[in-house]
Coordinates of C-alpha atoms in Angstrom, one line a residue:
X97 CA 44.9 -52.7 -21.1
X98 CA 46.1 -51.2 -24.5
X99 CA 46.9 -47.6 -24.9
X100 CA 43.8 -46.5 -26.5
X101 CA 41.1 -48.4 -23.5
X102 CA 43.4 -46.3 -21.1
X103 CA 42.4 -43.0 -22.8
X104 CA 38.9 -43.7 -22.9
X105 CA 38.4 -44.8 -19.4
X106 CA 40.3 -41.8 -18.9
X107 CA 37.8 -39.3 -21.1
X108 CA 35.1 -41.4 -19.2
X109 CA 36.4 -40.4 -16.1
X110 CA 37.0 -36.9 -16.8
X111 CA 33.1 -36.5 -18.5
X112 CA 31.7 -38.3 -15.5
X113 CA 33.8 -35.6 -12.9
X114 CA 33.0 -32.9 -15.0
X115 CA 28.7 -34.0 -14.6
X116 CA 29.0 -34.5 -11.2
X117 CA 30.6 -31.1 -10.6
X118 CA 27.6 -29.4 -12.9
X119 CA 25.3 -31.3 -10.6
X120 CA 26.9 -30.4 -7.6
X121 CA 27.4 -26.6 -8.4
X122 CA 23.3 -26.6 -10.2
X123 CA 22.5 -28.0 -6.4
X124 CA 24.3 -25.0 -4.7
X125 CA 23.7 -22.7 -6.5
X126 CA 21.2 -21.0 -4.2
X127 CA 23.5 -21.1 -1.3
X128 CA 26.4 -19.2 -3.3
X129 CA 24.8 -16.7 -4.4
X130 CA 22.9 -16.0 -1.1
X131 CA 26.3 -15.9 0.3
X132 CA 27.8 -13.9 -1.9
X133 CA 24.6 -11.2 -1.5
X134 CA 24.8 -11.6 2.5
X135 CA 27.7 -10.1 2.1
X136 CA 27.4 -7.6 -0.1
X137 CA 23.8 -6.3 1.1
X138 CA 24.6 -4.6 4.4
X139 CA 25.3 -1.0 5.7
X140 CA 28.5 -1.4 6.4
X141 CA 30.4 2.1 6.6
X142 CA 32.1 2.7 3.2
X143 CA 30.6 0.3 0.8
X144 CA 28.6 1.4 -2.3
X145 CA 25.7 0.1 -0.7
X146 CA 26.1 2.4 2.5
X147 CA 27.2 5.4 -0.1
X148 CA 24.3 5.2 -2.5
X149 CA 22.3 4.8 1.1
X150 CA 23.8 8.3 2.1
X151 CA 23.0 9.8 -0.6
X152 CA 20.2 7.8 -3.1
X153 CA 22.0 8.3 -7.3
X154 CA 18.7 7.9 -8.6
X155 CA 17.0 10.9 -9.7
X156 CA 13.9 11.4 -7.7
X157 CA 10.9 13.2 -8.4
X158 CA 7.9 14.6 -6.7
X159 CA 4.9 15.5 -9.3
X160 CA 2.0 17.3 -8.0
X161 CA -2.1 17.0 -9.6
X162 CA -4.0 19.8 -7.7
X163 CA -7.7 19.5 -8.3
X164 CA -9.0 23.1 -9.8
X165 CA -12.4 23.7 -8.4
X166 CA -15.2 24.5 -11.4
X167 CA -17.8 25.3 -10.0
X168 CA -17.6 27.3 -6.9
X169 CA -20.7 29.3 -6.7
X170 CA -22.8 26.3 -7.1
X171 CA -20.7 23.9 -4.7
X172 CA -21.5 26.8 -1.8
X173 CA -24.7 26.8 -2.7
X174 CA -25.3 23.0 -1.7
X175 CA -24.1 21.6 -5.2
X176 CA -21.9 19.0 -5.9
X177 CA -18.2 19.9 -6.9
X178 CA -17.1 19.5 -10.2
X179 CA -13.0 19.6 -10.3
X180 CA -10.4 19.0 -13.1
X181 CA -7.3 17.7 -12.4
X182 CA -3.9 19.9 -13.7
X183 CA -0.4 18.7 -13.5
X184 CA 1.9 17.6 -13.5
X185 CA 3.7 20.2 -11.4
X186 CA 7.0 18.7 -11.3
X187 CA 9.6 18.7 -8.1
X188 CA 13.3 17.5 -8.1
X189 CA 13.8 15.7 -4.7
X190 CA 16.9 15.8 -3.1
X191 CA 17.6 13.6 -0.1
X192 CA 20.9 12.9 2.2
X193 CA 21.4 11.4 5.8
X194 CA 23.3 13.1 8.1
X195 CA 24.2 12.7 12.2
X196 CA 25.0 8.6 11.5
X197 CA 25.4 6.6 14.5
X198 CA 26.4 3.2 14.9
X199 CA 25.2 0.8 17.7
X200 CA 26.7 -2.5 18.8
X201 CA 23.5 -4.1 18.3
X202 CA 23.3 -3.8 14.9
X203 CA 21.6 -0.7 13.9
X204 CA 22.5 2.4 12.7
X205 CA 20.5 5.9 13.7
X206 CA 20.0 8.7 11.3
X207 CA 17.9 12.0 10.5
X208 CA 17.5 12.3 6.3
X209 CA 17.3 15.7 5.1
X210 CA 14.8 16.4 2.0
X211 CA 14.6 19.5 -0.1
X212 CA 12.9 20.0 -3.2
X213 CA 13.6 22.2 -6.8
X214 CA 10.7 23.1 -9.1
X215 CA 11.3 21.2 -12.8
X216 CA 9.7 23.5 -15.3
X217 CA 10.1 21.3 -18.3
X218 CA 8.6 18.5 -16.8
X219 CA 5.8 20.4 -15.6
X220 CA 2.5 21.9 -17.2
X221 CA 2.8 25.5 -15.8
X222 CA 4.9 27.5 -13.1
X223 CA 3.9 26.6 -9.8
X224 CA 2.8 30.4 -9.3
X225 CA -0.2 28.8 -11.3
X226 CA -3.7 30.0 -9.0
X227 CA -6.0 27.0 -8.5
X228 CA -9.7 27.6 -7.4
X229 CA -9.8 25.4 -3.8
X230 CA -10.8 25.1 -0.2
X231 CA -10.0 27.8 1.9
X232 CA -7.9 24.8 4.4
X233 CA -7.4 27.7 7.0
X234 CA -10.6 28.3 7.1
X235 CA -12.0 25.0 7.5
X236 CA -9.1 23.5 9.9
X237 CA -10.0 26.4 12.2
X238 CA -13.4 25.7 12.0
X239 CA -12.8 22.0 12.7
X240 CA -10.4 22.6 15.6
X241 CA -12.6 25.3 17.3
X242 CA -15.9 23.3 16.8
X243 CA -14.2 20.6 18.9
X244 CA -11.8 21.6 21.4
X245 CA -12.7 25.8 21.9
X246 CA -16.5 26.4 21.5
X247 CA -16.9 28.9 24.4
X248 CA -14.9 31.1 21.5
X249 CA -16.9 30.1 18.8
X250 CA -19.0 33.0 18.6
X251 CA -15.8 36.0 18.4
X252 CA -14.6 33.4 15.8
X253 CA -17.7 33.8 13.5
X254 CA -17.7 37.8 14.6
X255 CA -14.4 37.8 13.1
X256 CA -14.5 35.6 10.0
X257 CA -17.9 38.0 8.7
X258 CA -16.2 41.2 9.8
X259 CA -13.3 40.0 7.3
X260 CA -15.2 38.6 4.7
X261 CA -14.1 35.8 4.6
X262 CA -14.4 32.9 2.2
X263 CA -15.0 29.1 1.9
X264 CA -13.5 29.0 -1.7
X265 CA -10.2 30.7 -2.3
X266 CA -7.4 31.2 -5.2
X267 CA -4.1 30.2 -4.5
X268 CA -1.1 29.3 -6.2
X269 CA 0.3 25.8 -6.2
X270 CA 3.8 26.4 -4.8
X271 CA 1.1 28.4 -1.6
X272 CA -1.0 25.1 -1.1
X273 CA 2.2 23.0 -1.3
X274 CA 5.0 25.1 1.0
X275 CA 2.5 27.8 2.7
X276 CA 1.4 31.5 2.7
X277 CA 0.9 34.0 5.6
X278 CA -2.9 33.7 6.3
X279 CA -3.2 37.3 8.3
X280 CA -6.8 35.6 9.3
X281 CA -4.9 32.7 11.6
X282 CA -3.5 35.3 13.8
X283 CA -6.3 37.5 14.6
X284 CA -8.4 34.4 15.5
X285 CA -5.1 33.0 17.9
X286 CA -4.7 36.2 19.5
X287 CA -8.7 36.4 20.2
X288 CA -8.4 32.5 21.8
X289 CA -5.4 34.2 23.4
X290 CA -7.5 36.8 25.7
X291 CA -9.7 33.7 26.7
X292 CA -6.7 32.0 27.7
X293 CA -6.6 29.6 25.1
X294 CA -3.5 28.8 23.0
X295 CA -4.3 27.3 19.3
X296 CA -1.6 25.2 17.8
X297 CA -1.4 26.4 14.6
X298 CA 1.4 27.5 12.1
X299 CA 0.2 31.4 11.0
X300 CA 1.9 29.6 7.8
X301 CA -0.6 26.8 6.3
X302 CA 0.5 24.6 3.4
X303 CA 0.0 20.9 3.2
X304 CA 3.3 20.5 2.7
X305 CA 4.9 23.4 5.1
X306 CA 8.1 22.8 7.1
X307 CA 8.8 19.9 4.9
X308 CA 11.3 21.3 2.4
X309 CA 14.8 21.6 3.6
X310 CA 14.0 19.8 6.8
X311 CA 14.2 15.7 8.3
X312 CA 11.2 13.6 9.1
X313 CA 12.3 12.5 12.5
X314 CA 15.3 10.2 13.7
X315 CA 15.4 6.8 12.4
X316 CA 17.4 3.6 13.9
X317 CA 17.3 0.4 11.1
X318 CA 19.1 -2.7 11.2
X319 CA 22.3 -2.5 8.9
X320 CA 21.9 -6.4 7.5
X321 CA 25.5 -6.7 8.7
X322 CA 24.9 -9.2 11.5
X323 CA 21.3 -10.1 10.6
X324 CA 20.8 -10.1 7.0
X325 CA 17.0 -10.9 6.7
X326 CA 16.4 -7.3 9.2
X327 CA 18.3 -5.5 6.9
X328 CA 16.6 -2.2 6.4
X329 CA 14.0 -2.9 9.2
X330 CA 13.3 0.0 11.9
X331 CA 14.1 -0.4 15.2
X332 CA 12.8 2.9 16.1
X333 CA 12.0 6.0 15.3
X334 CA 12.0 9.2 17.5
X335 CA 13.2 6.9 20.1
X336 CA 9.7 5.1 19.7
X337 CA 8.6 1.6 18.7
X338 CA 4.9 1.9 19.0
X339 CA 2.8 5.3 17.5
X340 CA 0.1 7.0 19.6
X341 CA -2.2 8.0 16.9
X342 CA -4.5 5.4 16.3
X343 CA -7.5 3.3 19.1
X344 CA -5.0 0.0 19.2
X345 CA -1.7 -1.6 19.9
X346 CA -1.4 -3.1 16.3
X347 CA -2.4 -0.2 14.2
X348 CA 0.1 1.9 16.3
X349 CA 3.1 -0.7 15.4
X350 CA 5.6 0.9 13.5
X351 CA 6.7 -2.4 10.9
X352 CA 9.2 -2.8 8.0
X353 CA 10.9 -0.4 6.4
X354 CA 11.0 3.2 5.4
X355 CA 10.1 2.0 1.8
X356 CA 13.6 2.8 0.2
X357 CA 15.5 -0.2 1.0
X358 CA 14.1 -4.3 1.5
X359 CA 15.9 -7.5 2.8
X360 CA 17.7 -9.8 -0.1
X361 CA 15.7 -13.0 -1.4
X362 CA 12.5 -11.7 -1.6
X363 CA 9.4 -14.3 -2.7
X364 CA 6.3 -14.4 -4.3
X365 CA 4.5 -15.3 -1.1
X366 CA 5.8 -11.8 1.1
X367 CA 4.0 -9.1 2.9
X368 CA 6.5 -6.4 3.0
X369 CA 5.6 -3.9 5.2
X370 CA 7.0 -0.3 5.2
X371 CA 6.5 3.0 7.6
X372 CA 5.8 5.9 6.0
X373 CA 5.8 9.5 8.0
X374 CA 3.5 10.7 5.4
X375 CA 0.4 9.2 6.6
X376 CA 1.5 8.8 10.2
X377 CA 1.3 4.5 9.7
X378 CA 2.0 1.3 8.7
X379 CA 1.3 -0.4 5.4
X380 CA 2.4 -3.1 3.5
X381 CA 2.4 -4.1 -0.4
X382 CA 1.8 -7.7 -1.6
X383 CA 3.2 -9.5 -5.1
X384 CA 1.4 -8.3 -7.8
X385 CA 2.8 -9.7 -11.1
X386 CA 6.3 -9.8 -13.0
X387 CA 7.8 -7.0 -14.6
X388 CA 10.8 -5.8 -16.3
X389 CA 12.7 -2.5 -16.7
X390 CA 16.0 -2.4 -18.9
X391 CA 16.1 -5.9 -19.2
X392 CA 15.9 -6.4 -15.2
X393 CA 13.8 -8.5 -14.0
X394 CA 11.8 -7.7 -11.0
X395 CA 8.5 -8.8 -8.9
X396 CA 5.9 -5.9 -8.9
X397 CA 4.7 -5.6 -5.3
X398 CA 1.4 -3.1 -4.9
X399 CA -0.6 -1.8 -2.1
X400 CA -3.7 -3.7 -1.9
X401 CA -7.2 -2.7 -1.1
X402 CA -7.1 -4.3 1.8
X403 CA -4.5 -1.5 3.3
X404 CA -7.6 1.1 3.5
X405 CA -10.4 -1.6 4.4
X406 CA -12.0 -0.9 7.5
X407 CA -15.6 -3.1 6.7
X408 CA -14.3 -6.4 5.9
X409 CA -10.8 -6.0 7.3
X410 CA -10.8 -5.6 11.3
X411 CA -7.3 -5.0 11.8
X412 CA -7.7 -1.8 10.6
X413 CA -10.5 -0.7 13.1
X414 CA -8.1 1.0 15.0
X415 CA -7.8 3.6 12.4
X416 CA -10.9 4.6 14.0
X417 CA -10.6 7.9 15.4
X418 CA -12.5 8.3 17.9
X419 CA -13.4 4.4 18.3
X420 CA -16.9 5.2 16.8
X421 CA -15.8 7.2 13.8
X422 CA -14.9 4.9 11.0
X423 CA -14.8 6.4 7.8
X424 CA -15.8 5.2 4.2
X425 CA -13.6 2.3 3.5
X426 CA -10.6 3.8 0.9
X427 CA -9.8 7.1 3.4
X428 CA -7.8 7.7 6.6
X429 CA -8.7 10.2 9.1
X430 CA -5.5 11.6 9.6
X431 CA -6.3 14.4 11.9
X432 CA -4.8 13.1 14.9
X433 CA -1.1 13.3 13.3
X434 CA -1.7 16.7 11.5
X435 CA -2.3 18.9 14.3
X436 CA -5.9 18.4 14.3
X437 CA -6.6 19.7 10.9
X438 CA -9.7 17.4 9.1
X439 CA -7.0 16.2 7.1
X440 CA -8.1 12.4 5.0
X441 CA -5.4 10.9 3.3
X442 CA -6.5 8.0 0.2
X443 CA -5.4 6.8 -3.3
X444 CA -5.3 9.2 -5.8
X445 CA -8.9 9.9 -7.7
X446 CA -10.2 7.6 -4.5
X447 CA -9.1 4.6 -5.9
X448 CA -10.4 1.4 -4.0
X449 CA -12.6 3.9 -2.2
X450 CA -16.5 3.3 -1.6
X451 CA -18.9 3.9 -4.5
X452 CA -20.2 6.9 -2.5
X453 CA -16.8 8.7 -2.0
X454 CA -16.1 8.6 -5.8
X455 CA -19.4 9.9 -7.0
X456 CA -19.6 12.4 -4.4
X457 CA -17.4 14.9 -6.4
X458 CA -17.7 14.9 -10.3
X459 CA -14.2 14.8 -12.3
X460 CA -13.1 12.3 -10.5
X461 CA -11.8 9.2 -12.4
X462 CA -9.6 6.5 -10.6
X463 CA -7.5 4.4 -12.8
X464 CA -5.5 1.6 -11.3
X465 CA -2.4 1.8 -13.8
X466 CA -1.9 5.4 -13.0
X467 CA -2.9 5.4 -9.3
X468 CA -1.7 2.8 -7.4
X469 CA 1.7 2.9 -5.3
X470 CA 4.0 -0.1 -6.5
X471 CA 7.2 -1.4 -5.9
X472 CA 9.7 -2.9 -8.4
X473 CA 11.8 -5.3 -6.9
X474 CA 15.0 -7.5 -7.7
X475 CA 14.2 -10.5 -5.4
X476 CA 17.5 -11.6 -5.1
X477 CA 18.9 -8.4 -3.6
X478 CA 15.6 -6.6 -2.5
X479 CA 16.9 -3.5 -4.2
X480 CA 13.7 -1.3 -5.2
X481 CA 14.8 -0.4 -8.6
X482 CA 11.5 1.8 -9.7
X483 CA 9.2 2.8 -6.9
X484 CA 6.2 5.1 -7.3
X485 CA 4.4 6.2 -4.1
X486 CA 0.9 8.0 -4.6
X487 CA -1.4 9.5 -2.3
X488 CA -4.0 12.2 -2.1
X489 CA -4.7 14.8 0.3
X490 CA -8.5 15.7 0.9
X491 CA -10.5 17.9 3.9
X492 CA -13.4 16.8 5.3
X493 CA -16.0 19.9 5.1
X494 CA -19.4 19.9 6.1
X495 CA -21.7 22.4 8.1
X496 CA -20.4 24.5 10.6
X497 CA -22.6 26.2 12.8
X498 CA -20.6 29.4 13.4
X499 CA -19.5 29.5 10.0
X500 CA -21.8 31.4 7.6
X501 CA -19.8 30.1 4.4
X502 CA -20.5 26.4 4.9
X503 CA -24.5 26.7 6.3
X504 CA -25.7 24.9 2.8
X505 CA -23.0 22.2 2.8
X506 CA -23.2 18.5 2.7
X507 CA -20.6 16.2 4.3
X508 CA -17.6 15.5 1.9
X509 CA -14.5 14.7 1.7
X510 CA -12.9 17.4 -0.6
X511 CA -9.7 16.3 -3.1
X512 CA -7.0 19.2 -2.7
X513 CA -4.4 17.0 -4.2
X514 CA -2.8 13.8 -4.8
X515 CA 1.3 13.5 -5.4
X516 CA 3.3 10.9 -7.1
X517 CA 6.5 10.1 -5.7
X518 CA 8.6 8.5 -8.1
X519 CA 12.2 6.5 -8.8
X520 CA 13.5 4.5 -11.5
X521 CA 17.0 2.5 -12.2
X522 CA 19.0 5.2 -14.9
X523 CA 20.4 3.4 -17.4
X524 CA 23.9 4.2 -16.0
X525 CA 22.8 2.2 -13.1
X526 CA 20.8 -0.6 -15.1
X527 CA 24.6 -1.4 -16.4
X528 CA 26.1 -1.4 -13.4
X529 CA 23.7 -3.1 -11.5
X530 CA 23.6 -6.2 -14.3
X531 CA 27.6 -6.1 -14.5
X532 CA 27.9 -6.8 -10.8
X533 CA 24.6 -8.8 -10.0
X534 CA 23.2 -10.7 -13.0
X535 CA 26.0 -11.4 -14.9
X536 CA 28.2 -13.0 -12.5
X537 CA 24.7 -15.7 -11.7
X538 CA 24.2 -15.5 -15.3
X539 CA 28.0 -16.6 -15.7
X540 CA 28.1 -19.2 -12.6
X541 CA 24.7 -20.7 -14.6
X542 CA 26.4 -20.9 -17.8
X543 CA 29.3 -22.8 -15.7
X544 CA 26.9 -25.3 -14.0
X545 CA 25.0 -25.9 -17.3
X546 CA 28.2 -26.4 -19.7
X547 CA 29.9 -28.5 -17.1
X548 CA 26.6 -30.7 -17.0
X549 CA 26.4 -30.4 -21.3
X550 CA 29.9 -31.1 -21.9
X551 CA 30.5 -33.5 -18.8
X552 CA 28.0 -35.5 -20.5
X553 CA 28.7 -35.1 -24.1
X554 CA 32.5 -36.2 -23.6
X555 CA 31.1 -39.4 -20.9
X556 CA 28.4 -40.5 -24.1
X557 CA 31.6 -40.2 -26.3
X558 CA 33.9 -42.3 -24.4
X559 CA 31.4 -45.2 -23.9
X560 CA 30.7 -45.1 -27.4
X561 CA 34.3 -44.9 -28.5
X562 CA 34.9 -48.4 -26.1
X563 CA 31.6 -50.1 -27.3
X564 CA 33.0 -50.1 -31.0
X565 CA 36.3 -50.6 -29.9
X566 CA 35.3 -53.4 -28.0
X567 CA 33.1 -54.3 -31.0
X568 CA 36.1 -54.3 -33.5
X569 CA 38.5 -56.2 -31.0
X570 CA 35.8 -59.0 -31.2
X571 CA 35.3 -59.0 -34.7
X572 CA 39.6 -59.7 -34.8
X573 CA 39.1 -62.6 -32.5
X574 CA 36.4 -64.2 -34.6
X575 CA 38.5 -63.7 -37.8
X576 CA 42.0 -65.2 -36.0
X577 CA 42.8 -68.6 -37.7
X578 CA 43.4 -71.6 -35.9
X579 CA 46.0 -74.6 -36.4
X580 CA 43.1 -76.1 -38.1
X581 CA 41.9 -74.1 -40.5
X582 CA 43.6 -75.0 -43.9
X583 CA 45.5 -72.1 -45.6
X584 CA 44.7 -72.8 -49.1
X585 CA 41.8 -74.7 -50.5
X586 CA 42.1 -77.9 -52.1

């Protein structure tokens, strides 16, 4: 074989190795960079993901919309309320865990400490700004008294005419956020008090109250370090698998979790549930399209309608309370986990609520874009890199018989409020999080695809290169001259 065949089989060789090596890596590709994310997506003590766990780098933010009450002689007269919606009133929210302990079955327990700072340039006033509302004492008294203290009922209406007091009130937004002394709370517990009664409630009311500077309860997650697809998932919280808010075993199932952190490889075809303390439940948010934010790209995952379905969705039946009290489809009585206030939780402006709920207060104006919760996910890593968690907080108020304020009005589920909870990837930490996660797959692709391109260019080459020199080396063999060929003409 001369010199020249031996470098071509050689190049052959070499193109063939380097295709079958393109091929081989294209094929496990999958499986390395799921290993390399199993190990990197865990809670182990000390990484960055355990430190940005700790203590979340991304700025978050808690906007308020309060809904200003226009018309307040006419709503106590019987008419329909007619509100305008002001904000945003804009909070900086701070969070960090604190008393971390490990467990040798691979979870970790924790209490997270929140605390908020108002952010007057991103916000449309001060939040000393009066809003024209509910009187929520007034009406949470009247709920809880109506049901669990009528032998008192009568003092209680004594006492609320003697002071004058109101269905509609002025208060500022930082009051119907945090709380305000309501003098009114304690007259009416130390009047229960002679009869023997003790009312649990706060002599402080604010929907928000005891909330700022303070933990939502003790969490216990799995850390992902042992079993990577739990990663994130509660175990417990309060010591407690199971709720005991709601009619049935499912709805009181606490699943997912906390709806900060996801398990790696995420698919189109998920339900990814989440816990929130918020709303005293369950809920989960299902793929909603592709998106992309500073050139990352991420699956969308929203809260469906089905979440608040109680008509066409019987798993939710047990957010009946009692049994035989289902309320409009879009709205969850929430009373049972608020210390009996006629708190209803739903989507902001009643999105994905009945027909009946939204016309039922004028003003109101539910647009999917701007009100529903989402989820922006990397489904390789599960990280939730822009996250925006709404909901609004209305009172059912309707007739009381005791209370001369509310003798002309109709059932209704009265907007206070609706928040939007909100974090997104800085651009600091779009960089970082492209240098250590796309990059090296967009690196190992480039390696699989210029293995396969090259591989295959340098194989086409060789076999060409040996089909013409093969060619040529036949050409010389036809052209050789025999003993019998003459050497000159005659």
């Amino acid at each position: 074989m001369s010199r020249k065949v031996c470098c071509l089989v050689s190049l052959l060789v070499v193109g063939a190795l380097m295709l079958i090596a393109g091929f081989v890596l294209l094929g496990l590709y999958n499986t390395i960079i799921h290993n390399q994310i199993k190990q990197e997506i865990n809670l182990k003590e000390g990484g960055d993901i355990y430190n940005n766990w700790v203590e979340p780098p991304v700025p978050i933010y808690f906007q308020i919309y309060v809904f200003n009450l226009e018309n307040p002689e006419e709503f106590k007269n019987g008419g329909k309320p007619r509100v305008t919606q002001r904000g945003p009133y804009t909070y900086r929210e701070h969070r960090k865990k604190g008393k971390i302990d490990y467990h040798v079955n691979d979870t970790v327990s924790y209490n997270e400490v929140r605390w908020f700072q108002f952010v007057q340039e991103m916000s449309v006033g001060s939040d000393e700004d009066n809003m024209t509302t509910i009187n929520i004492p007034l009406v949470a008294i009247a709920d809880i008294i109506s049901k669990e203290y009528p032998v008192i009922k009568e003092l209680v209406e004594l006492l609320l005419d003697w002071a004058n007091e109101s269905l509609i009130m002025d208060v500022s937004v930082k009051g119907i956020l945090w709380g305000y002394e309501e003098p009114m709370i304690k007259k009416i517990k130390d009047v229960a008090r002679t009869f023997g009664f003790a009312l649990n409630i706060s002599d402080q009311f604010g929907l928000f109250s005891g909330q700022n500077h303070t933990d939502d309860g003790r969490y216990t997650i799995f850390t992902g370090i042992v079993d990577e697809p739990r990663f994130g998932v509660i175990d417990r919280w309060n010591g407690l698998r199971n709720l005991s808010y709601w009619t049935t075993d499912q709805c009181n199932m606490i699943n997912g979790t906390d709806g900060t952190i996801f398990p790696p490889f995420i698919d189109k075809s998920d339900v990814l549930y989440l816990f929130s303390t918020d709303i005293c439940r369950s809920i989960y948010v299902t793929y909603d399209r592709d998106v992309t934010l500073k050139d990352i790209p991420m699956y969308r995952f929203v809260a469906p309608r089905s979440v608040f379905e109680i008509k066409n969705n019987s798993a939710n039946k047990g957010f009946c309370t009692p049994p035989d009290n289902c309320l409009p489809d879009g709205l969850l009585n929430a009373e049972n986990c608020k210390s009996g206030a006629p708190v209803v939780f739903s989507q902001p402006n009643f999105l994905d609520a009945e027909e009946s709920v939204i016309k039922s207060v004028d003003g109101i104006k539910p647009i999917r874009e701007d009100h529903q919760t989402y989820i922006d996910l990397d489904p390789n890593t599960g990280a939730a890199l822009n996250v925006a968690k709404r909901l609004q907080v209305n009172i059912l108020i309707q007739n009381v018989s005791f209370i001369t304020s509310t003798e002309k009005l109709h059932k209704m589920y009265f907007p206070i409020l609706w928040l939007n909870e909100s974090a997104a990837i800085t651009d600091k930490l779009a960089d970082d999080f492209k240098k250590s996660v796309l990059t090296p797959m967009k690196i190992l692709q480039g390696v699989e695809y210029g293995l396969i391109a090259l591989g295959g260019f340098i194989a086409i080459l060789a076999l060409l290169l040996l089909f013409f020199l093969k060619e040529k080396k036949e050409t010389e063999l036809v052209d050789i001259p025999d003993e019998n060929t003459k050497l000159l003409k005659d």
